[in-house]
Short mmCIF file of N, CA and C and ligand atoms in Angstrom, two decimals:
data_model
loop_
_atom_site.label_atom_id
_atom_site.label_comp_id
_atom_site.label_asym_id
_atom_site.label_seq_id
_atom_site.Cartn_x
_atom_site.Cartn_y
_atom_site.Cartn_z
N UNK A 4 8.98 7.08 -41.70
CA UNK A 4 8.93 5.62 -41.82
C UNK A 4 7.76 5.08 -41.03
N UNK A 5 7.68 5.66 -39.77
CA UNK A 5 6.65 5.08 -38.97
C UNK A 5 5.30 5.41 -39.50
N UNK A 6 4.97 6.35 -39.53
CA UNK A 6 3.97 7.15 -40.22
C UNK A 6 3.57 5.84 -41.65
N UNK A 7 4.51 5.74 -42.38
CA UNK A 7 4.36 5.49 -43.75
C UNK A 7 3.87 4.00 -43.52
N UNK A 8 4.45 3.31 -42.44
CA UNK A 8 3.95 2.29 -42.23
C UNK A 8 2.22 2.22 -41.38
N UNK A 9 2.36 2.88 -40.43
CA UNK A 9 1.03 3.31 -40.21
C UNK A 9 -0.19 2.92 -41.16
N UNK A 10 -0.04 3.90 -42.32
CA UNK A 10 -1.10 4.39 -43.04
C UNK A 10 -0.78 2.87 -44.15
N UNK A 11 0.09 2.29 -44.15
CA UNK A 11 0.32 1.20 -45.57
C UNK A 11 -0.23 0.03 -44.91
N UNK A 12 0.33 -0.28 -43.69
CA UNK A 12 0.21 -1.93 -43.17
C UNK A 12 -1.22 -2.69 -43.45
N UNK A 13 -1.12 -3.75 -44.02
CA UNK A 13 -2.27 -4.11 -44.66
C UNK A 13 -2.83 -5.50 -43.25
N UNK A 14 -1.56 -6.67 -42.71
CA UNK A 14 -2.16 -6.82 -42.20
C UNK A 14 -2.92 -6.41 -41.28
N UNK A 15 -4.18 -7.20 -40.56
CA UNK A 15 -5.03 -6.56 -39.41
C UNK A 15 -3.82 -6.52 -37.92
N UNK A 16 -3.59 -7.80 -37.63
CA UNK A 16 -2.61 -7.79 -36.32
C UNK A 16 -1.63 -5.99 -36.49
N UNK A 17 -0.94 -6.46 -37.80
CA UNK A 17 -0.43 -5.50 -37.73
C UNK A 17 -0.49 -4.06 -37.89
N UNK A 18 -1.45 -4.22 -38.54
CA UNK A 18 -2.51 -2.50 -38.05
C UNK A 18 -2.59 -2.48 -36.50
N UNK A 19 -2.86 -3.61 -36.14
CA UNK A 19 -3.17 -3.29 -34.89
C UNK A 19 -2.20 -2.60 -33.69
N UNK A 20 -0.94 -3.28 -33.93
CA UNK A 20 0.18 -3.14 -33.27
C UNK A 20 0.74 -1.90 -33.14
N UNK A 21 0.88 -1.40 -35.19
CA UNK A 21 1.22 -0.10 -35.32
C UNK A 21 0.25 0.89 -34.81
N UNK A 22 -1.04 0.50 -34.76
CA UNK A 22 -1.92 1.69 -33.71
C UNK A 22 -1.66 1.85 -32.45
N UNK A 23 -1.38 0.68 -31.94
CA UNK A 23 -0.79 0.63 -30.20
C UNK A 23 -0.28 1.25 -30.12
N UNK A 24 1.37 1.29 -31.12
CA UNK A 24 2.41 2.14 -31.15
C UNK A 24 2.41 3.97 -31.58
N UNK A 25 1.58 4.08 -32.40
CA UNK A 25 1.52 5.40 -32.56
C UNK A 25 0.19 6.13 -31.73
N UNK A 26 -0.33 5.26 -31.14
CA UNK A 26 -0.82 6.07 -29.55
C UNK A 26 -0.15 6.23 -28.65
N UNK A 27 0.69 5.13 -28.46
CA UNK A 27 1.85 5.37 -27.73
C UNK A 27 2.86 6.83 -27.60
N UNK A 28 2.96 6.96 -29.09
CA UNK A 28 4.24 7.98 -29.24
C UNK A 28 3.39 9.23 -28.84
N UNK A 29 1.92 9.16 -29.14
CA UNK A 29 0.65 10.09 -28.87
C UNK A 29 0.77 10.61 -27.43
N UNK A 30 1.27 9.79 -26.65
CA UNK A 30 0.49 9.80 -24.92
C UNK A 30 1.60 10.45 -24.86
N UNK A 31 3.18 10.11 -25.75
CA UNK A 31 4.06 10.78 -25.04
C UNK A 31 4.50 12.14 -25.53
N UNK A 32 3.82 12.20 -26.04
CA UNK A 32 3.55 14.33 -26.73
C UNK A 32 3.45 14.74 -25.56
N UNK A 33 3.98 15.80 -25.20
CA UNK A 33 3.62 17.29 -24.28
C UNK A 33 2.50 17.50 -24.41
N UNK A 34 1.66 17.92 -23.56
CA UNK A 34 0.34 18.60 -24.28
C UNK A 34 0.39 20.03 -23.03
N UNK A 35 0.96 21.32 -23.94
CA UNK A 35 1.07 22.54 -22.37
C UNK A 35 -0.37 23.02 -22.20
N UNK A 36 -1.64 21.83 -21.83
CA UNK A 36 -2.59 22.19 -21.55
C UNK A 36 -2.28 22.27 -19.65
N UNK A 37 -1.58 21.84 -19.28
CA UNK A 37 -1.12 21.56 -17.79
C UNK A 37 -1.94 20.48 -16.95
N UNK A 38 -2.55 19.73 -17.72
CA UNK A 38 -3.71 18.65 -17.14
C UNK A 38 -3.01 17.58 -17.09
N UNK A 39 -1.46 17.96 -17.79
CA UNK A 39 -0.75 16.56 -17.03
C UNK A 39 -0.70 15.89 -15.83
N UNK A 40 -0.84 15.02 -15.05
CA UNK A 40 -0.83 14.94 -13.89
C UNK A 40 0.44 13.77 -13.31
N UNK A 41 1.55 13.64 -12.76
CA UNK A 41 2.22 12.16 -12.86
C UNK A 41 2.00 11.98 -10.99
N UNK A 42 2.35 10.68 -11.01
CA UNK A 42 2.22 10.28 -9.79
C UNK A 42 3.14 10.84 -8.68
N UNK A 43 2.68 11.01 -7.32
CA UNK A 43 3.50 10.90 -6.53
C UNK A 43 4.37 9.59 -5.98
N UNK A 44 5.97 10.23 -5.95
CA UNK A 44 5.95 8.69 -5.14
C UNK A 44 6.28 8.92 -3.40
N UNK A 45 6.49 8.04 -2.69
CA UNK A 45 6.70 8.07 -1.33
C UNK A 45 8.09 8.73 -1.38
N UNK A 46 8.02 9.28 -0.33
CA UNK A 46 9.06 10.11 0.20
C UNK A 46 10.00 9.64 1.17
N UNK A 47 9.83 7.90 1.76
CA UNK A 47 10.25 7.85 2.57
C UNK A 47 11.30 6.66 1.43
N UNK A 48 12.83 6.46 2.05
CA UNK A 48 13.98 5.54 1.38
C UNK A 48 14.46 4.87 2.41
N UNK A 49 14.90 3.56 1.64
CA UNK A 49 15.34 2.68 2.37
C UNK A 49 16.97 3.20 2.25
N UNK A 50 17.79 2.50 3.07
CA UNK A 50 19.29 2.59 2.78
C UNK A 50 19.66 2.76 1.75
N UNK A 51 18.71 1.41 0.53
CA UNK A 51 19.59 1.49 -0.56
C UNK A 51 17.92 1.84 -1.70
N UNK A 52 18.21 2.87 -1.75
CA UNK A 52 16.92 3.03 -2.73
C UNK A 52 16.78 2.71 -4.26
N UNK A 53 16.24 2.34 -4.65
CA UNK A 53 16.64 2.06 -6.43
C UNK A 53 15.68 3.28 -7.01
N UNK A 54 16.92 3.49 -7.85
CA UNK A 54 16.35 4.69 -8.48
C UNK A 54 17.08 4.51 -10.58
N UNK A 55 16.11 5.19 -11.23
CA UNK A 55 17.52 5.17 -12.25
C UNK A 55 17.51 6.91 -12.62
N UNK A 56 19.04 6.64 -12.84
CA UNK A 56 19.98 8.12 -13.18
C UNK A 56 20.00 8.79 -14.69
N UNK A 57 19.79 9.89 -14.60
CA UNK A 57 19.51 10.47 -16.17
C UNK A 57 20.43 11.83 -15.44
N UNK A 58 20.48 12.50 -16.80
CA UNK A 58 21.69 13.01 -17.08
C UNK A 58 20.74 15.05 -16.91
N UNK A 59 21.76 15.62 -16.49
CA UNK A 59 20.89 16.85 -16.36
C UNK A 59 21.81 17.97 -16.51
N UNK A 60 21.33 19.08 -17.02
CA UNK A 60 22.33 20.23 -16.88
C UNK A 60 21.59 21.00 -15.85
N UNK A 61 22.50 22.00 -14.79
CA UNK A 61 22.30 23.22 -14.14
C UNK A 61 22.48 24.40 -14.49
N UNK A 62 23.09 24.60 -15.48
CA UNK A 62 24.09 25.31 -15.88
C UNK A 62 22.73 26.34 -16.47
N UNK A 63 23.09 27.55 -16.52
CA UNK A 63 22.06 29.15 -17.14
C UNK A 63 21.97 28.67 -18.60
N UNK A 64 20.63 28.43 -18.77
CA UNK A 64 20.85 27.78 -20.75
C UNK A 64 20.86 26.71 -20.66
N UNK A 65 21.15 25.82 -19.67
CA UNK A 65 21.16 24.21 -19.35
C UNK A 65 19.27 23.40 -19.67
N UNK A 66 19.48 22.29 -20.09
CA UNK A 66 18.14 21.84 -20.27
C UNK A 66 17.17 21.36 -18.55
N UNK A 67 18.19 21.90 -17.50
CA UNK A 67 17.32 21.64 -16.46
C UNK A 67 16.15 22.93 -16.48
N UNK A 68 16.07 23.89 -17.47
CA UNK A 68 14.90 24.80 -17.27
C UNK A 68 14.85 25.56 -15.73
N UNK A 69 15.76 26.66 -16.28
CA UNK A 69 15.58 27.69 -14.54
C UNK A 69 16.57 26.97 -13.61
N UNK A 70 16.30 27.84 -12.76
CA UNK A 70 17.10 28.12 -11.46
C UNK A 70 16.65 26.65 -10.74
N UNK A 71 17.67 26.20 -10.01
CA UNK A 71 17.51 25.27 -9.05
C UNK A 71 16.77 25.59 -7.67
N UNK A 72 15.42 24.97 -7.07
CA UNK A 72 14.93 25.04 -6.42
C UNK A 72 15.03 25.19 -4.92
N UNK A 73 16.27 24.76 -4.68
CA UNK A 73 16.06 24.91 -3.25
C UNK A 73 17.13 25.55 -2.99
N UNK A 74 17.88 26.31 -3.85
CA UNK A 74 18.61 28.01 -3.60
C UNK A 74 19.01 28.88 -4.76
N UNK A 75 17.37 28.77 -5.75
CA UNK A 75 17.53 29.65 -6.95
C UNK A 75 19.16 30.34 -7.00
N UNK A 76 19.64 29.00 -7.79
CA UNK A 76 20.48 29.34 -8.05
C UNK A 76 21.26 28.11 -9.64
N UNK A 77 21.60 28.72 -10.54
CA UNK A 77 22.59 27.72 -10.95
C UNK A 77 23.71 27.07 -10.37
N UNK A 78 24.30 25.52 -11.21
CA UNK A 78 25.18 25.35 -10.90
C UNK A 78 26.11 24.43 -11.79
N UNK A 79 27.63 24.88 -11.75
CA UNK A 79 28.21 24.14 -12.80
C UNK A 79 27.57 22.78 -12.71
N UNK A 80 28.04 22.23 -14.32
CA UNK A 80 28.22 20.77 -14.53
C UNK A 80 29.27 19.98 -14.00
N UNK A 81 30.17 20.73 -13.50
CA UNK A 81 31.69 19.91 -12.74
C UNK A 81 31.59 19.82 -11.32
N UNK A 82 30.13 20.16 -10.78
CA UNK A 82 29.75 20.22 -9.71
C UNK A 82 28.66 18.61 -9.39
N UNK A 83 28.83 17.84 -8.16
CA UNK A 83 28.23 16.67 -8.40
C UNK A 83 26.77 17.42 -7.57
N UNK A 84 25.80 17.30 -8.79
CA UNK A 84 24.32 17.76 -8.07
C UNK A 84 23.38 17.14 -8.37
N UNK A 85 22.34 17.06 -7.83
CA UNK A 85 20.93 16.16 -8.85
C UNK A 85 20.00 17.09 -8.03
N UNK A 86 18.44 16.63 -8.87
CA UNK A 86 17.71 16.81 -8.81
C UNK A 86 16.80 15.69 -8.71
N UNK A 87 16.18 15.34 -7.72
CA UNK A 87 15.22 14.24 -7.16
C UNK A 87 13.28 14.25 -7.42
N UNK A 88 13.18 13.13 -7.87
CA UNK A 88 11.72 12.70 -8.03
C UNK A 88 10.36 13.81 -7.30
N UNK A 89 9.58 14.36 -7.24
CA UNK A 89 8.95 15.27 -6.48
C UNK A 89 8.65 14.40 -4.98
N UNK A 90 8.49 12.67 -5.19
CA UNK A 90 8.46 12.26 -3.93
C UNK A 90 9.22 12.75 -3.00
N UNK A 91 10.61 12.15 -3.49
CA UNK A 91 11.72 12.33 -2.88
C UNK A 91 12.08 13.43 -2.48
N UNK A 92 12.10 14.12 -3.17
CA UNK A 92 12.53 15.57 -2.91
C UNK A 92 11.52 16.33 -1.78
N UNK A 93 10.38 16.08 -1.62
CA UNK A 93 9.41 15.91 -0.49
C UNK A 93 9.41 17.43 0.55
N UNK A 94 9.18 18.30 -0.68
CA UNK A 94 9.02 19.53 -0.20
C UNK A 94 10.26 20.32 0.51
N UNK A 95 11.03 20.09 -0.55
CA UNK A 95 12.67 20.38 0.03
C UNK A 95 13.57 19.97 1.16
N UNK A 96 12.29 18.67 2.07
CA UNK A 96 13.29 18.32 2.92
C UNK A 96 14.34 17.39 2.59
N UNK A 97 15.51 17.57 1.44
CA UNK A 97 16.23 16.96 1.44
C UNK A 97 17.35 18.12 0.71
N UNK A 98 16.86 19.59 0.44
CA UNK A 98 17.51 20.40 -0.36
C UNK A 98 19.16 20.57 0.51
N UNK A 99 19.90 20.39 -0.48
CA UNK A 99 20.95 20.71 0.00
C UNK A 99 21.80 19.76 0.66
N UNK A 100 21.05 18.78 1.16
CA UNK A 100 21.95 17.75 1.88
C UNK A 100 22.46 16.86 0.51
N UNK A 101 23.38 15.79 1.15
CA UNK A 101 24.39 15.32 -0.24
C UNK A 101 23.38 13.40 0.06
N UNK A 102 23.26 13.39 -1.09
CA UNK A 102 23.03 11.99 -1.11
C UNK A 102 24.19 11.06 -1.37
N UNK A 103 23.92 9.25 -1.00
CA UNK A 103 25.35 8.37 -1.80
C UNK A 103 24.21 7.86 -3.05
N UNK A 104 25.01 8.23 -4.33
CA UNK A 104 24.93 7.37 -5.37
C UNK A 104 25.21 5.99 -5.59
N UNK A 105 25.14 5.00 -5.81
CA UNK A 105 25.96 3.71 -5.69
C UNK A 105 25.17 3.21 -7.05
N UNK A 106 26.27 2.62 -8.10
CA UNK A 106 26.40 1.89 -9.16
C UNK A 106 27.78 1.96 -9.90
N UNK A 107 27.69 0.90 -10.67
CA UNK A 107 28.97 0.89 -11.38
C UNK A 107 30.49 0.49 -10.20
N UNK A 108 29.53 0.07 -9.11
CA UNK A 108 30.69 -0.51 -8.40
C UNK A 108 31.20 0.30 -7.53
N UNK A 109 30.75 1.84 -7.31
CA UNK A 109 31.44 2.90 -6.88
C UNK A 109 30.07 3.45 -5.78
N UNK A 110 30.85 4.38 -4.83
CA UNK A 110 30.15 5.69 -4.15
C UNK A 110 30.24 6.84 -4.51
N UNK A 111 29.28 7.54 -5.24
CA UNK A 111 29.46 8.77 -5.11
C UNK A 111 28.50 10.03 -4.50
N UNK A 112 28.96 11.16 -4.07
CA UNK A 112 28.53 11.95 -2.89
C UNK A 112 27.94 13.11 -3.58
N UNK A 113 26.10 13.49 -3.71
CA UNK A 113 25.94 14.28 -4.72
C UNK A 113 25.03 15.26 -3.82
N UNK A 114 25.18 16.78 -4.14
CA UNK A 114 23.95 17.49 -3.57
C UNK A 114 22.90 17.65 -3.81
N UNK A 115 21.64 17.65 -3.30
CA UNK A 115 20.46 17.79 -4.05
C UNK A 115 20.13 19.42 -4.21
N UNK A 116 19.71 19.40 -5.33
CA UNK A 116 19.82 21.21 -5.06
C UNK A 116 18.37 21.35 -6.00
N UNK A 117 17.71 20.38 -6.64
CA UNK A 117 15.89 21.02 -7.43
C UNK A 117 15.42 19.98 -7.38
N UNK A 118 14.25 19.78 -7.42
CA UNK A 118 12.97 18.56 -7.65
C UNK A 118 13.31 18.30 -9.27
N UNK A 119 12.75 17.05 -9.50
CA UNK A 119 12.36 16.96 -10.94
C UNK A 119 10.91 16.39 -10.42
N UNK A 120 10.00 17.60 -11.20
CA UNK A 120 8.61 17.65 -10.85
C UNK A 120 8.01 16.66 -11.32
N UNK A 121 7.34 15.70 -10.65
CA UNK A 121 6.77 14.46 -11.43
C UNK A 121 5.09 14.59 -11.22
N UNK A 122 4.42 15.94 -10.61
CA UNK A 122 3.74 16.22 -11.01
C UNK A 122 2.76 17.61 -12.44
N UNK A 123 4.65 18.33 -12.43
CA UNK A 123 4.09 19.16 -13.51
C UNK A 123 4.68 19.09 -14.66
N UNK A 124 4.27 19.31 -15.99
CA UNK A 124 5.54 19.86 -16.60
C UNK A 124 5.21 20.42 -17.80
N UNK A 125 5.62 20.42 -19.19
CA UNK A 125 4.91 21.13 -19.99
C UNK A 125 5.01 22.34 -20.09
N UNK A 126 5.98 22.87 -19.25
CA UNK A 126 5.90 24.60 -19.61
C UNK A 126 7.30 24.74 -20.00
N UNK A 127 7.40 25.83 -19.30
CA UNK A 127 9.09 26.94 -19.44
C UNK A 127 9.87 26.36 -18.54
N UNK A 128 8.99 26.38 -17.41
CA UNK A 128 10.13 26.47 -16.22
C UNK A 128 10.50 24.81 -15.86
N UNK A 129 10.34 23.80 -17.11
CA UNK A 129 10.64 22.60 -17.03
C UNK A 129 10.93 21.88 -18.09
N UNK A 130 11.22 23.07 -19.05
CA UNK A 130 11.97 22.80 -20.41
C UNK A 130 11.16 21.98 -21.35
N UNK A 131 9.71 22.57 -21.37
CA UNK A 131 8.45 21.91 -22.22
C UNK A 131 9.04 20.07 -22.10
N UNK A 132 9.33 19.61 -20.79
CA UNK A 132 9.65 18.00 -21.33
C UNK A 132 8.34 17.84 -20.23
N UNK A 133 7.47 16.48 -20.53
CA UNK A 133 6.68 15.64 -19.64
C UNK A 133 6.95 15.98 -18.38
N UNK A 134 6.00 15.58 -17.21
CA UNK A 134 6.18 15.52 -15.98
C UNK A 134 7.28 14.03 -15.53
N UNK A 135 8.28 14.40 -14.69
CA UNK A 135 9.03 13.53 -14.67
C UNK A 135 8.78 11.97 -14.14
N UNK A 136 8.96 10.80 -14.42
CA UNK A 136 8.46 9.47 -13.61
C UNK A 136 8.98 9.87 -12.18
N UNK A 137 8.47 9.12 -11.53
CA UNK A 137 8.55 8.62 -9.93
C UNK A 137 9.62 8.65 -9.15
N UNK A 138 11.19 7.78 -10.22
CA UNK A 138 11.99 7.28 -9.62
C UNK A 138 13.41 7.68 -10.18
N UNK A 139 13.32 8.81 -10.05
CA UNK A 139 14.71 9.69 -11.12
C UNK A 139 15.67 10.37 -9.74
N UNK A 140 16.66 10.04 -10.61
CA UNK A 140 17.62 10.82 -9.81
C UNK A 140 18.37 11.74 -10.84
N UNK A 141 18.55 13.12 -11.04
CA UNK A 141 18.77 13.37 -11.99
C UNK A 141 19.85 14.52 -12.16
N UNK A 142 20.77 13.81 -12.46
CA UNK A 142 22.18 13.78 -12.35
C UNK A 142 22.93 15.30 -13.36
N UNK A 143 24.04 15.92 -12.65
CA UNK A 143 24.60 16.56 -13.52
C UNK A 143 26.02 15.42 -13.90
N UNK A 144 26.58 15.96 -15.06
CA UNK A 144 28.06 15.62 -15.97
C UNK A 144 28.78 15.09 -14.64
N UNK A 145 29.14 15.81 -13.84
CA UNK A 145 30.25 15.22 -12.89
C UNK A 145 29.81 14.16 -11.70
N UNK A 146 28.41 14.08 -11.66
CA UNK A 146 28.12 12.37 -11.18
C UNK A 146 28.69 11.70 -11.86
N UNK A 147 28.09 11.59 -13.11
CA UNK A 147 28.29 10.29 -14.08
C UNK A 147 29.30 9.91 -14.68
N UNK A 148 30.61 11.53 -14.65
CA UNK A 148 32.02 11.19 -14.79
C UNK A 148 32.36 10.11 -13.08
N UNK A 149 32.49 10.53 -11.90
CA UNK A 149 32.79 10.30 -10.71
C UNK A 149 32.36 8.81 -10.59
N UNK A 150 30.92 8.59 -11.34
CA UNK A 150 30.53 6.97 -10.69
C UNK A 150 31.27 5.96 -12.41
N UNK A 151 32.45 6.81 -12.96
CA UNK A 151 33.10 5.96 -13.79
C UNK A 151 32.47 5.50 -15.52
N UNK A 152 31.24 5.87 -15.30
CA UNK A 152 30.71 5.14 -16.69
C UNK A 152 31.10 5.95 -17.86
N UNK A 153 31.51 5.15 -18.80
CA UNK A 153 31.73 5.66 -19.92
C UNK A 153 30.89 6.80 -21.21
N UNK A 154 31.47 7.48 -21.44
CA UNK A 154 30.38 8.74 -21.69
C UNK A 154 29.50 8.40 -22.73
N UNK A 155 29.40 7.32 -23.58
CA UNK A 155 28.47 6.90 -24.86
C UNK A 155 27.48 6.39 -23.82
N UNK A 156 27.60 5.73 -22.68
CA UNK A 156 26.59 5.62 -21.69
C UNK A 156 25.87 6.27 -20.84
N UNK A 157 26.05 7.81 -20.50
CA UNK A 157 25.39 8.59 -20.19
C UNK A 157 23.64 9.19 -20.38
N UNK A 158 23.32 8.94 -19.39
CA UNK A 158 21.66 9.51 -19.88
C UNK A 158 20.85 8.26 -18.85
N UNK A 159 21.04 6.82 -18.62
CA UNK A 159 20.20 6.14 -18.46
C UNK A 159 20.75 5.10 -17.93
N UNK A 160 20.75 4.89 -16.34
CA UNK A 160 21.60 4.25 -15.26
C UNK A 160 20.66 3.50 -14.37
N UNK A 161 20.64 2.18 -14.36
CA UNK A 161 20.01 1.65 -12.55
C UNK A 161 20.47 2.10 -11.94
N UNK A 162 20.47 2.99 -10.74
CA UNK A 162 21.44 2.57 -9.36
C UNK A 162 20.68 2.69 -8.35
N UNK A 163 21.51 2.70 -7.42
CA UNK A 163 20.69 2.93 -5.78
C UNK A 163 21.75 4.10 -5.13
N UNK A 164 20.16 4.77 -4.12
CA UNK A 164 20.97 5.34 -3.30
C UNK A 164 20.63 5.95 -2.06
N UNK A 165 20.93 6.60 -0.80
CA UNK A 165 20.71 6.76 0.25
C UNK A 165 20.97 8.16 0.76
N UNK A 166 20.36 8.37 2.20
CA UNK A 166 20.96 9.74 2.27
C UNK A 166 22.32 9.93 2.58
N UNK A 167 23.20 10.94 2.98
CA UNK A 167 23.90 10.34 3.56
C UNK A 167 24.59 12.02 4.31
C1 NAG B 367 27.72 18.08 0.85
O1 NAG B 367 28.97 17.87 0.23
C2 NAG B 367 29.63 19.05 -0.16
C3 NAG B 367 30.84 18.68 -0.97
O2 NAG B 367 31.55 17.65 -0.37
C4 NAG B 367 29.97 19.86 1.10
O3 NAG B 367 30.59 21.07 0.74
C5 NAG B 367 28.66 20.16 1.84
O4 NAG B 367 28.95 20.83 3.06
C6 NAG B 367 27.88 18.90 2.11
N1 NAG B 367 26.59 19.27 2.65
C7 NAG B 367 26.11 18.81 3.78
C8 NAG B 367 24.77 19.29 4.18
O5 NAG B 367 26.71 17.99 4.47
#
């Protein structure tokens, strides 16, 4: 459809728009040349940090790609774990300790156990997806059961959160 419109749209504006847009979808191709580069963010958090929550597997075969970083190791999905921004995660000094989640009205108590690399990605060992944004917290199944939200809502959360 997009495509078809692409190549048909007669007005100019709207040529124009649909080119915006399908450069857009362009930038967001993989390219496993590894020249991806994403930003760092700061490493340092306030009490209540804003972050938003996406959904992750640990699990062997899981789309987190490989072993968890800071004790090559898997880990169930009924286990509350994430994986933090490359800021954040700030050279493993936060591996293993439990962060507070807060949204949806609730606390919940999660371990950090891998980076989500927001400077590499594109390969194997990151499940050919983009280098991750800045500000992810990135959640297995039993966060997002624990902080209550309903499962058609899973994948894509404001919240805040701290060490703890
Ligand atoms: C984090 O929480 C888990 C589960 O409650 C607990 O087993 C673990 O000892 C905690 N880790 C730290 C570093 O406090």
């Amino acid at each position: 459809m997009r495509n078809f419109l692409c190549s048909k749209a007669s007005f100019l504006l709207l040529v124009i728009l649909l080119l915006t847009n399908c450069f857009d979808i362009e930038a967001q191709k993989c390219r496993p040349s590894g020249r991806i580069r994403g930003k760092k963010s700061p490493s340092a958090v306030s009490s209540n940090t804003k972050a938003y929550l996406t959904l992750n597997s640990f699990e062997d075969g899981g789309d987190g790609g490989g072993l968890s970083e800071c004790d090559n190791q898997y880990h169930s999905d009924d286990t509350p774990v994430v994986a933090l921004s490359t800021g954040w995660f700030n050279d493993k000094s936060r591996c293993l300790n439990n962060i507070t989640i807060s949204a949806n009205g609730r606390n919940v108590l999660a371990m950090v156990v891998d980076e989500c690399d927001s400077t590499m990605g594109c390969d194997a060992d990151h499940d050919y997806q983009p280098p991750c944004p800045n500000n992810i917290v990135d959640a297995s199944k039993a966060v997002w059961e624990a902080l209550g939200v309903s499962r058609e809502e899973w994948g894509g959360l404001d919240i805040t959160w701290s060490d703890s």
